[in-house]
Amino acid sequence: MKKLLLLIAFTSIISCKPKVKKAVDYAIVSGKIENTDAKKITFYSQFDRSKSIEINITEDGSFKDTLRMPAKFYTLRENNNFIELYTPKGADLKIEYNSKKKDSTIQFLGSESIINRYLLDKSKNIDSISIDQDKLYIKDEEDFKASILKIKTSKENLLAKTKGISKEFKKNELKNINYNYLYYLNRYPSYYAHYSKNKDFKASENLLDELKNLDLDNVNDFIFSTSYRALVRSKYKELVASEFNTKTNKDSIPFDILYLKTLAKIKNTKIKNKLLFDDAKYGITYTNHLEEYFSLFSANSTNEENNKTIIASYNKLKVLAKGKPSPKFIDYENNTGGTTSLDDLKGKYLYLDIWATWCAPCIAEIPSLKKLEKEYHDKNIEFISISIDKVKDHEKWKKMIIDKELKGIQLFADNNWESQFIEEYLIKGIPRFILIDPNGNIVNANAPRPSSKKLVTTLKSLNL
């Protein structure tokens, strides 16, 4: 009998233990959007904007799914509506609004609803007092600093008066607000020089004193704050630029290689992986030192998913080496009438300019390109400009050719960014320039820009 009582008591003790709640590795998002013709909405990770998930919208505007990306902040996109969301793992958030009047109808329900309302109010608040970038950065230092301090103070006041936000979030958000202020401050010298067209501008000696002791190794802030991530990236770029511009390194180590070598020394794995991948996503498509660049990335990145992406890019880029046959475009619309294919142009060197009417850096290269076309008019080279504008901007393309008096061969790609020729060259940004020999083989898949002295050297070496 005693044994039976002891067994019952023991069983009772075991059964009375509190159940440990298992941590979930996802957030639940649901909601309803009225008056939308969208079939899907997209959630983009703000930590890595290349990662996203599409969620179907039912006929009555409802949607529901889970977010499993390693992020706390997301951007929801539905047609032209964008909403910043805080949705950490374990959250269950419901979003409702009218697509035609989002800002006045949006409601957040469930967990994290107060924080998401705060983020929306912060966005509205900033819009009401912010200044266009070209007007903000043309101010003198005193007025500029007063303007960004006003925005910073307004955010802090809104956060302070919003009830129901956890102490932990408030602590992180206060730092995020300050990082955003420092981010704008850090850009002032270069942005003022740009907008004022005064390339020799030097900021006062103490303008950036608040950035002197910036910790570049705070992983919590790196995950939480977009502004902190941007600051860390900028500071490493500045560090490398300073080293690159010394006589010792200027001609011996390419900037992109030196940058990867610098990132490789970062102690925190998460920060290092993120910065390496952010650079490599696009940098590997531009580098003139593919093998060394890829080897450096591979030796230092430990994120398997990132590595797979870069390996795929590397394998595509290997076939774009000097001497390899160029990918071809077929029957691109020619501004003068009819169509043109790459094979139609064999027999001459080809300098290809991949551009679009909306691309400011592309348009900035036009004067230099026109000068080159005039100088090499009777030489064994053709200058071909390929627009990757969307079909809706076709007439804008035609008009710009006239307005800018564009010369050379003007072509219109068949499917903008998704044109096969553009994808085969792995073009991720424009302007992009390509040099092809008379036999249709690649001379340089990342040729220098028309404004670069390196292009003059390259063209002279061809004995045109």
Steps between C-alpha positions, in 0.01 A plus 500: 500500500786735589663427163173581323465832687860592420444421131186718492684785674794472261267498200322808637831687535592419139159601367504829693816625327425809292510440126787673324368708215689416183641802319358544152716593205236695310255788523136484387365781281141526387251764407257640249546764230190664357478639147817335371546341161827340607515122499802486730682703759875484562690514828862612463756445774655833599812317617551354154275655235584226251295263717121514475183295514184537289162433663182442299201729554158335486204649314372680811848656561607266781847354542688289754842335514817461705824697479809288560773733377771603751361848549299712743412782263323452168356714224156397374426592140154489342494675161638849582428474873801445726483435876793459740429220747656367819428128502753302707479124540205404718291799392141463378413822317185589309493789251184655353462798267330639191741489204368830362558692826756298694630763743158604632355148533786277610457301822735265682363224722662228705852492641739785415205716387611795717854494359372481144267794560801691638703421186215628282465817708877552487493479122218755478677725748825494301314573175346809657831661601762351268668688216584375150853364488625752243377786720614346828861439396544843343453668839801633688625283785314679777161497326551142380576374848202691643273334243606144575497564875141619465406171333688302765326683787159455339554123478617482861195695621263271310668192647483643853126571483404166342370279780524122508836455328741267679810639670720283279351635177519859626865455590583366155284756322664793682836380374353449153375860496846623594665281238267646238607849605869399482444339161374828355778691672767268359378555144510880519856565367463288185135590437559872541790476254270320255197728522701822516724377215797600716728196481762668718262554792637414843275479808607667822743301709259411780183434296532122531628487859191302608610215273855469632425232756240308299512131592506298175454164671159519672309203361174582682489846343612357166196270494252759631600820320518558124676831568765335715567243226537781247738687732716192558518437125591866433771501764666190357483654152661819634771299672581314179488818290750662732735203470440466126595862436841462657789471257576151628167344408362716223651296217563168669165385646166565322242676717245216496764244600630724779143549625437124524832451678397764753158341557668163550660636819163574668465284811121468517391233254150638440628849419781364283270266304246773437752759376682246286176390336371856454814581305524174308139497375589780260876533538574161347322612181725808473840380615786472254665245730237227506711210625664694782170664598315168512780328692503775762124487544491120519781483754326739740123458461346229720136553403411201280197662336703811407782282372267309267379829349852627436619163364212510248604852395865396475416204277306728264776762496774250415359468148532879459879497520717672239501303173172315570214532248264778599137425586280620215201727463262439213268741317516797738303798373724753328403864539564564129261222400496121486689277740863423577669187636852465639601280205409786261784704651787254460815629329555796734578551865181577693474725804162432664334744738218343706284784630147634568334839481436505877865432590678822604854349495427370148397844378807652667718286268330621180728803434813283533344229281412753227855634509638148453260426215616813321869425557474139381242559226721367219667225702430128513251528789125546543335658803173328591263623770245246626211639702346271763204731554159343547254504212302778669808726461555419133394846383714659771796309353422624148467858624827491698688384190380815327534738797852383591602459134620148572732351240615147425258207473201539732324175592208409729533169693213254465419454872679766710693344794368154412631505144703184440806698392489708821456192718778307327739787569372496861441876487384618844554873461534763230672660324695195391748497215617200296776473239478229231751420224425470123449123534232536766727408791520686830783746550365631831160419653550793738662758276596843639247782479524761221609758760785278622859555383537121511267469199728722290792273589293192414388633163853608406622147572259362236675686214167608355 
